Short mmCIF file of C-alpha atoms and ligand atoms in Angstrom, two decimals:
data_model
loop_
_atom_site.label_atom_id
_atom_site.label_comp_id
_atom_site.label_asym_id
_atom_site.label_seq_id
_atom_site.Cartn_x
_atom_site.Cartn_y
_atom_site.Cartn_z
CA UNK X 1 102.95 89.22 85.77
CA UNK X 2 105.56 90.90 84.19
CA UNK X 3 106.71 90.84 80.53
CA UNK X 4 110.13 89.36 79.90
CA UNK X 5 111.99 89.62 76.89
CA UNK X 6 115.34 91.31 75.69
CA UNK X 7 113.62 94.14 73.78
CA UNK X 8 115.93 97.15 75.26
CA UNK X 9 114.04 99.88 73.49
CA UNK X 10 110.51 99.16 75.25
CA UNK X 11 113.01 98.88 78.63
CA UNK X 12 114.10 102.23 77.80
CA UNK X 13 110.64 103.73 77.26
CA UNK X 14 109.83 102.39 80.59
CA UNK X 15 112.71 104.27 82.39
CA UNK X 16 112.15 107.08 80.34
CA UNK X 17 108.55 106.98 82.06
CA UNK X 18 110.12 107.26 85.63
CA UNK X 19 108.81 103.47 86.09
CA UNK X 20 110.88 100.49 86.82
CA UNK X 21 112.84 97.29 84.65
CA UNK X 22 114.26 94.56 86.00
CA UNK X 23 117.64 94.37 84.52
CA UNK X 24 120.46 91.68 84.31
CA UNK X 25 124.14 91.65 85.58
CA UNK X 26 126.78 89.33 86.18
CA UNK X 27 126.17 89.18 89.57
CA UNK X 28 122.31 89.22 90.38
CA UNK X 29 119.14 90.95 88.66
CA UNK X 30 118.66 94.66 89.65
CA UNK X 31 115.31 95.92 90.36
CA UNK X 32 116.46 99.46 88.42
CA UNK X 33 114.93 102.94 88.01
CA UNK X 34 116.30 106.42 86.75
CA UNK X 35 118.44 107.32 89.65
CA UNK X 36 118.49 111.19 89.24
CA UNK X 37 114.62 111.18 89.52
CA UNK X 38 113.32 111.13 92.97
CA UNK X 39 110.31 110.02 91.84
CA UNK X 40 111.55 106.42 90.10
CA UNK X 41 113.89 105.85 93.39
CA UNK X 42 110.97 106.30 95.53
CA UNK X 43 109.19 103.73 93.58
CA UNK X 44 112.24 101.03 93.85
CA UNK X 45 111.70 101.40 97.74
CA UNK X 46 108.11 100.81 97.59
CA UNK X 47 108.47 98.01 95.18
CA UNK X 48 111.27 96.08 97.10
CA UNK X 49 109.51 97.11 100.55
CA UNK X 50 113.20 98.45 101.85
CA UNK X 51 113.52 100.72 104.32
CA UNK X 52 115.06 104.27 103.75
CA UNK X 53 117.81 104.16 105.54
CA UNK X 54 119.41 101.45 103.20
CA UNK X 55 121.27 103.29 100.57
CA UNK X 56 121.01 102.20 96.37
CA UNK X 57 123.78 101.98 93.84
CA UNK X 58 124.45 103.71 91.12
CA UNK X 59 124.81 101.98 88.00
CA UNK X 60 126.41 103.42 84.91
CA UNK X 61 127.87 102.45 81.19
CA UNK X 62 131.39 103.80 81.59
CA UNK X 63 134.32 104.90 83.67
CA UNK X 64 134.03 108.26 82.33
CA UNK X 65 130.71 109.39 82.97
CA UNK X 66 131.44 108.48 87.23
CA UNK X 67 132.77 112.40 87.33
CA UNK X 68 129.10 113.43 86.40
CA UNK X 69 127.82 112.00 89.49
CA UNK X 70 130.80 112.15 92.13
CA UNK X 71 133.47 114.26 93.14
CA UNK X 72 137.45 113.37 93.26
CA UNK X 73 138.33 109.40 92.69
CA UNK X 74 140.61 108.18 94.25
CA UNK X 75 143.96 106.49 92.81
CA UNK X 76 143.41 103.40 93.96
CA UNK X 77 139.87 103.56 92.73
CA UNK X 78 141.06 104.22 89.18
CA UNK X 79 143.42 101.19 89.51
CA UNK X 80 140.71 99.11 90.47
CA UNK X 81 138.43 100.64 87.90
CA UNK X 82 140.47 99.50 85.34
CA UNK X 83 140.90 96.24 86.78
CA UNK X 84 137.52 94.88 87.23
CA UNK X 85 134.98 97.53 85.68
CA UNK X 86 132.65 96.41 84.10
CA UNK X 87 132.80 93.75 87.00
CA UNK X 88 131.13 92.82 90.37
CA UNK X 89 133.14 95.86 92.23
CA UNK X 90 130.56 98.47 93.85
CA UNK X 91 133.41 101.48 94.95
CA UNK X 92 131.80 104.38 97.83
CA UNK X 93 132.87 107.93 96.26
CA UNK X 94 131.66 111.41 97.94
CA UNK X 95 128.47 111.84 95.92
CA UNK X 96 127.39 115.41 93.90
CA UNK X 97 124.44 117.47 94.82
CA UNK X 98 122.87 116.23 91.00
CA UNK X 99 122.32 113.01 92.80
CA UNK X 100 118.87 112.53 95.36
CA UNK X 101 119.66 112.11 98.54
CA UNK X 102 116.57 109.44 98.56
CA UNK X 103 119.31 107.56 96.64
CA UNK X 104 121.83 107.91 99.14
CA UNK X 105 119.64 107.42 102.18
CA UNK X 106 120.57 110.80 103.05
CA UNK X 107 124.84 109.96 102.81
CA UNK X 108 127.26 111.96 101.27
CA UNK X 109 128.66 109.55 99.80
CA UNK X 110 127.33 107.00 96.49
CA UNK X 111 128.19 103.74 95.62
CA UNK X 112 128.50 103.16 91.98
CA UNK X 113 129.17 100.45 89.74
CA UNK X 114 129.65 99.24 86.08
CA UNK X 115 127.82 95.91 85.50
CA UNK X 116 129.84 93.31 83.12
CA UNK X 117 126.11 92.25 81.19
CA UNK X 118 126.09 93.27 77.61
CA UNK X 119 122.23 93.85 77.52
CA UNK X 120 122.42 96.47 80.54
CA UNK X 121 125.55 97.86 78.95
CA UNK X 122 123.45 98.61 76.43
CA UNK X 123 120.52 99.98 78.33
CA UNK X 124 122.74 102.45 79.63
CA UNK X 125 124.10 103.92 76.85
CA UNK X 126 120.91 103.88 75.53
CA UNK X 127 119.07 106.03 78.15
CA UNK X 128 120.90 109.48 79.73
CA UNK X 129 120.77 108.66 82.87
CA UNK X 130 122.30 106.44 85.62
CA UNK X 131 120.16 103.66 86.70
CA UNK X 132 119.62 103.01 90.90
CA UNK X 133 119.42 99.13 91.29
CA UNK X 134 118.82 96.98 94.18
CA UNK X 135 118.97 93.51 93.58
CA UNK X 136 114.91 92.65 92.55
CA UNK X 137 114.13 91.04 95.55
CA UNK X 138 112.01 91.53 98.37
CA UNK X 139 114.23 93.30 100.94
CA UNK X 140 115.89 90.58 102.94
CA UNK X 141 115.15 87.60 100.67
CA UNK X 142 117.15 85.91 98.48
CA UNK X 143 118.95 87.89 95.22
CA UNK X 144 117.84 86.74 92.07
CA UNK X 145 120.12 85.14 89.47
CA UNK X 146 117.67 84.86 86.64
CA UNK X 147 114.63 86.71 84.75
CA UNK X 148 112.00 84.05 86.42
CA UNK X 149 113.02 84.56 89.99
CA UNK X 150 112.22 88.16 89.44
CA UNK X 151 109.41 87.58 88.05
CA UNK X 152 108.43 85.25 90.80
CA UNK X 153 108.27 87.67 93.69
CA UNK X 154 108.30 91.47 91.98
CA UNK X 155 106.35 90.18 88.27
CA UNK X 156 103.09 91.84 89.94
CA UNK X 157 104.49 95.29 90.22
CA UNK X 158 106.82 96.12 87.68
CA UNK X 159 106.24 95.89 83.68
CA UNK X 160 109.08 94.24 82.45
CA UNK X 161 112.17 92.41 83.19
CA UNK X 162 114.94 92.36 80.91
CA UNK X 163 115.95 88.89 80.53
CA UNK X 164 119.79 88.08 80.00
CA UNK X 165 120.12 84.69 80.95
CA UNK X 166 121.37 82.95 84.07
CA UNK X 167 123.58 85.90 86.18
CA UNK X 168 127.21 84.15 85.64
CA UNK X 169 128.81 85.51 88.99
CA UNK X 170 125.71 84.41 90.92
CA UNK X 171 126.32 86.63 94.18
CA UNK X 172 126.40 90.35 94.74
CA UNK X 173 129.27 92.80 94.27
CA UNK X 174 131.51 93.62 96.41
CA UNK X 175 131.69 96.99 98.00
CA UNK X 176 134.38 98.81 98.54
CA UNK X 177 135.22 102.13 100.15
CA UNK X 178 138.39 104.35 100.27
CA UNK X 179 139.82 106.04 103.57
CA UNK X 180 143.08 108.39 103.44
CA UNK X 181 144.93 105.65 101.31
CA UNK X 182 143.62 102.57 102.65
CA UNK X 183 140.54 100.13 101.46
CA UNK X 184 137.64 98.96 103.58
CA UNK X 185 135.61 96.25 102.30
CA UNK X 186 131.90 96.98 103.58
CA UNK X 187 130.60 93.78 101.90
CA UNK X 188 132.19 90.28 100.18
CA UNK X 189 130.89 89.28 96.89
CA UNK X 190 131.65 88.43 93.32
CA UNK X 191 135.42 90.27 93.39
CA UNK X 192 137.05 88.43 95.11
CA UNK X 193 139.67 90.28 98.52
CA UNK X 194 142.49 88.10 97.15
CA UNK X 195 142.16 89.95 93.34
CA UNK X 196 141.75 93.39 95.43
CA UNK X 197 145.28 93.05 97.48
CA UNK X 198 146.59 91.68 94.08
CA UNK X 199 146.39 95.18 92.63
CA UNK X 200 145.94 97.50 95.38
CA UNK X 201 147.48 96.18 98.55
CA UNK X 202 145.92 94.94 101.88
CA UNK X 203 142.89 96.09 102.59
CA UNK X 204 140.58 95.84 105.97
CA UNK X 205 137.73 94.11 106.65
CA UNK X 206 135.17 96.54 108.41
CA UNK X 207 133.04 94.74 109.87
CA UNK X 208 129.75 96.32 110.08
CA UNK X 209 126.84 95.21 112.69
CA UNK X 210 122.94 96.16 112.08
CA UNK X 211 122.95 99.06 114.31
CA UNK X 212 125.97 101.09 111.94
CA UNK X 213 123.12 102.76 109.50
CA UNK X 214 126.15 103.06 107.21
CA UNK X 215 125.68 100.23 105.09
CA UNK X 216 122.54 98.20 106.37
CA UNK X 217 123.03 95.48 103.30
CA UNK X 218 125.46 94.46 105.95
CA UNK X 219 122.78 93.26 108.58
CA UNK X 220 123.48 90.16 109.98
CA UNK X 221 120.50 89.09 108.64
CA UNK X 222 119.55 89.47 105.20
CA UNK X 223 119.44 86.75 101.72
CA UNK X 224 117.69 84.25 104.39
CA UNK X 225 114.78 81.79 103.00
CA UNK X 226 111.76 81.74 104.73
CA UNK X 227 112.35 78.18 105.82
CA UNK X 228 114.70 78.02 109.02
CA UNK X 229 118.34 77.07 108.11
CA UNK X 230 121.42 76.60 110.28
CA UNK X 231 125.22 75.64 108.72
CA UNK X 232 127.39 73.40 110.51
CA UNK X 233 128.30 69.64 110.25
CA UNK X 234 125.24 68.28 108.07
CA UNK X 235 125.56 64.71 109.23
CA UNK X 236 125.70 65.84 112.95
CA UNK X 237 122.44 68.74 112.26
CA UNK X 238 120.24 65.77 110.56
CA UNK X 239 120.90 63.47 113.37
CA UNK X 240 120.28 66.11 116.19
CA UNK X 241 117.07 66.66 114.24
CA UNK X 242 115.81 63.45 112.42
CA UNK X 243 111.93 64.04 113.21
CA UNK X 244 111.74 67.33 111.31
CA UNK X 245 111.30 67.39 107.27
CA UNK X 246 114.71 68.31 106.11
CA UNK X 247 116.58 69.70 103.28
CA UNK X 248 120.56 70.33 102.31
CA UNK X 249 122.59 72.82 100.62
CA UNK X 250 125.86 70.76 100.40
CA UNK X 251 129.03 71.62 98.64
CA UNK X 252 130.34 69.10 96.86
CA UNK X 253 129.32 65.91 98.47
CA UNK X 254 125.99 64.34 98.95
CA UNK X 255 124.44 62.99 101.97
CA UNK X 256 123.04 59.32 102.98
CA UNK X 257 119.32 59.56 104.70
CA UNK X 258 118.17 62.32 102.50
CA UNK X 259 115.48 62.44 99.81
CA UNK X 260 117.62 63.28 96.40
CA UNK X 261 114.64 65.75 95.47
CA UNK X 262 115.98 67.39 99.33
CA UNK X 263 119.27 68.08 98.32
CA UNK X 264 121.18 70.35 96.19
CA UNK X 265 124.77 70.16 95.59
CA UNK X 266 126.07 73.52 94.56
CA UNK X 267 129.41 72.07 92.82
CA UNK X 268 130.34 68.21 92.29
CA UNK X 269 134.02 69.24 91.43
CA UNK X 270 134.17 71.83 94.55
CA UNK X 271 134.53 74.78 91.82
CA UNK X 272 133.72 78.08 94.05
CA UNK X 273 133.28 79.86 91.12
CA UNK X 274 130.07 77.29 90.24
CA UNK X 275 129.11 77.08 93.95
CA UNK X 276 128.69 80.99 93.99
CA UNK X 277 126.71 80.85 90.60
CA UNK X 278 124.13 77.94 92.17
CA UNK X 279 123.76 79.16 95.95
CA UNK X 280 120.81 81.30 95.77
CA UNK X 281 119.21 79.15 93.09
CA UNK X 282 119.75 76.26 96.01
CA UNK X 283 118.09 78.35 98.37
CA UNK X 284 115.06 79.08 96.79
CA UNK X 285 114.31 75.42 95.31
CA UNK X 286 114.86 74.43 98.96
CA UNK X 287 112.89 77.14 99.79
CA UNK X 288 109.72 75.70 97.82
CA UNK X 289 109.43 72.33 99.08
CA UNK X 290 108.09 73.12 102.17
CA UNK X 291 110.58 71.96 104.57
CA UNK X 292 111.06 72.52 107.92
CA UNK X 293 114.83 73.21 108.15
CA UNK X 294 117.58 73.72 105.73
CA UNK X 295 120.64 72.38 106.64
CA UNK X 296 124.12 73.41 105.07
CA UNK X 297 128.07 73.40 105.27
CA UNK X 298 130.49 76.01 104.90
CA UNK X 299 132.75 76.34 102.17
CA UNK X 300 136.45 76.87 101.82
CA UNK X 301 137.45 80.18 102.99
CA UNK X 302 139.10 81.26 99.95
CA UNK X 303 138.34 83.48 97.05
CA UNK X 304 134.60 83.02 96.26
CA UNK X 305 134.29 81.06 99.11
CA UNK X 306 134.46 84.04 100.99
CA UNK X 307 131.69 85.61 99.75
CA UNK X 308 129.25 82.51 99.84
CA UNK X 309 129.83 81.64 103.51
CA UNK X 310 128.86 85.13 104.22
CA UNK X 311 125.45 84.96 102.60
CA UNK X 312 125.16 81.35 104.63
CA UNK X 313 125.69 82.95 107.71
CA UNK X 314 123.40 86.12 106.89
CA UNK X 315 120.73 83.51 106.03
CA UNK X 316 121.45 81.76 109.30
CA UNK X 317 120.88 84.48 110.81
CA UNK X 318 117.40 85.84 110.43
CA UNK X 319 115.96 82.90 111.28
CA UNK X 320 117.96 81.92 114.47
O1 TXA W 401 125.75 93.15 92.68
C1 TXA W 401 125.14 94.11 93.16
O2 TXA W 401 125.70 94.98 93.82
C2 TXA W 401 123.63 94.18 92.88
C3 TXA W 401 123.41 94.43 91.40
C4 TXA W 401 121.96 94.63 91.05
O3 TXA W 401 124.20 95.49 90.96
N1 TXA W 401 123.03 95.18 93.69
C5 TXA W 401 122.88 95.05 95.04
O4 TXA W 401 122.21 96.11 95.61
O5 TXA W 401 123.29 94.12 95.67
P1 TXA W 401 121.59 96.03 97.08
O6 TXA W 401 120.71 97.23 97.15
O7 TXA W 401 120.92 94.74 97.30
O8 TXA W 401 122.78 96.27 98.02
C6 TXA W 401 123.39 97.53 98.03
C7 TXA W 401 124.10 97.78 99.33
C8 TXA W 401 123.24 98.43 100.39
O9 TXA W 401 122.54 97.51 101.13
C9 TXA W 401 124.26 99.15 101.22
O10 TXA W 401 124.71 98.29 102.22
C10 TXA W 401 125.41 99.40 100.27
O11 TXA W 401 125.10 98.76 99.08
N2 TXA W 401 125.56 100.85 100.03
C11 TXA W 401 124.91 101.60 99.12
N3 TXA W 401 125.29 102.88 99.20
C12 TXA W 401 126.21 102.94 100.18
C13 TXA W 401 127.00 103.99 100.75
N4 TXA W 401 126.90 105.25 100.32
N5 TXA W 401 127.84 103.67 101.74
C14 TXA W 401 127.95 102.39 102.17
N6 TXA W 401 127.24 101.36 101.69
C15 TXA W 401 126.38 101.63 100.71
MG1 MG W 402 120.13 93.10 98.08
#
């Protein structure tokens, strides 16, 4: 297993070593290596088991070191910089030749990020280059939101895993790119589209299927448990299938006819903000009990809520 502790300067040595840390954000644990040496990068593919066509992002301590790595920003891209950098906001810029294109899955373009976690904050300014980080999950499982769940599925192969609590966003970042003036969101996450249009107008939804290599964390199926689920009306799914073992993911409420141990209630007071930080925790603890489906509700469409039902249907997906 891996070591986990909050001892930066043995994290540091690691990445210095071209080997790989887990690291903490706001939104969920990276699985992160030196991103300017192909060497590390190729090792965060291996590790993860994730194909090469889906492209890593770049994470770095400050708004002024992006030029380093990419050519011209964008206005709009400085406005949201400094809106919500650090923050969960991953923005698509037209990468430099000093980045791999191992990195990049062979695009011209780089998606790049400041994380809002003081520890990794830290570990970047302590190190002199940008870290690549996927979240630290087997590719297609569920993201991790906390040092354990890392250690959990990658503890085997990696050394150590900086451990900064319990991620307080809870779901990935969301990604961003910029066309002639306008902004396509390639993924929802932890910013939410309504605090986007707030400072930079209306922006489209692109909606990407598996077959457009352009951003495969996109696939319809992806963040799924290994244990079947499907999202819909939970009274109606448990009575349609009352002989199988069951489990729910509910929102607020919880349900008559099921085992308290089988459910998980991501927010009594409906908060989407608490929801988002307790979903893939939900998942997983379903996930270990063996079940034989998992059976959960969509959220309100709003905000966060955005972002969450997305991941439900992903997860609905793979299995389906
Ligand atoms: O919150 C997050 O973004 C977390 C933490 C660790 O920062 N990271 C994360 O990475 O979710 P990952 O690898 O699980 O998802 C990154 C996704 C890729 O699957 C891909 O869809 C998209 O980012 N991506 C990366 N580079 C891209 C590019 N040049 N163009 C379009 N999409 C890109
Ligand atoms: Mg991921």
């Amino acid at each position: 297993m891996a070591k986990i502790g909050t001892d930066i300067e043995f994290a540091t040595e690691i990445l210095n070593n071209s080997e790989l840390v887990g690291i903490p954000t706001e939104t969920v644990y990276g699985l992160a290596g030196n991103a300017l040496n192909p060497k590390a990068v190729a090792e965060i593919f291996k590790v993860k088991d994730r194909p090469s066509f889906d492209p890593l992002i770049l994470h770095t301590s400050s708004l002024e070191r992006v030029p380093e790595f990419v050519h011209e920003i964008p206005s709009k891209a400085h406005e949201l910089a400094n809106h919500f950098w650090p923050g969960p906001l991953t923005m698509i810029f037209r990468k430099k030749e000093i980045i791999p294109y191992l990195v990049t899955s062979g695009l011209e373009t780089i998606a790049v990020r400041i994380p809002n976690h003081p520890l990794t904050i830290k570990l970047l300014e302590s190190i002199d280059f940008p870290l690549a980080a996927p979240s630290a999950n087997p590719f297609g499982y569920v993201s991790p939101t906390n040092a354990e769940h890392v250690n959990e599925q990658l503890g085997e192969k990696i050394k150590y895993v900086l451990d900064g609590g319990d991620c307080h966003v809870g779901i990935e970042s969301t990604i961003v790119e910029f066309e002639n003036d306008e902004i396509n969101v390639l993924r929802l996450g932890g910013c939410t589209v309504e605090d986007i249009e707030k400072i930079a107008g209306k922006v489209r939804l692109r909606q990407i299927s598996s077959s457009n290599p352009v951003a495969p964390g996109m696939m319809s199926s992806h963040y799924s448990p290994f244990t079947p689920i499907i999202i819909g009306d939970i009274d109606e799914i448990i009575t349609r299938n009352s002989d199988l073992k069951i489990g729910v993911l509910a929102f607020k409420n919880e349900f008559q006819n099921i085992n308290k141990d089988h459910m998980f209630v991501l927010s009594e007071k409906g908060d989407l903000n608490e929801a988002a930080t307790r979903l893939f925790t939900g998942l997983r603890y379903l996930d270990t009990l063996n079940l034989q489906l998992i059976v959960s509700e969509y959220v309100p469409d709003i905000g966060l809520g955005r972002a969450i039902n997305d991941r439900l249907k992903r997860a609905e997906a793979k299995r389906n």
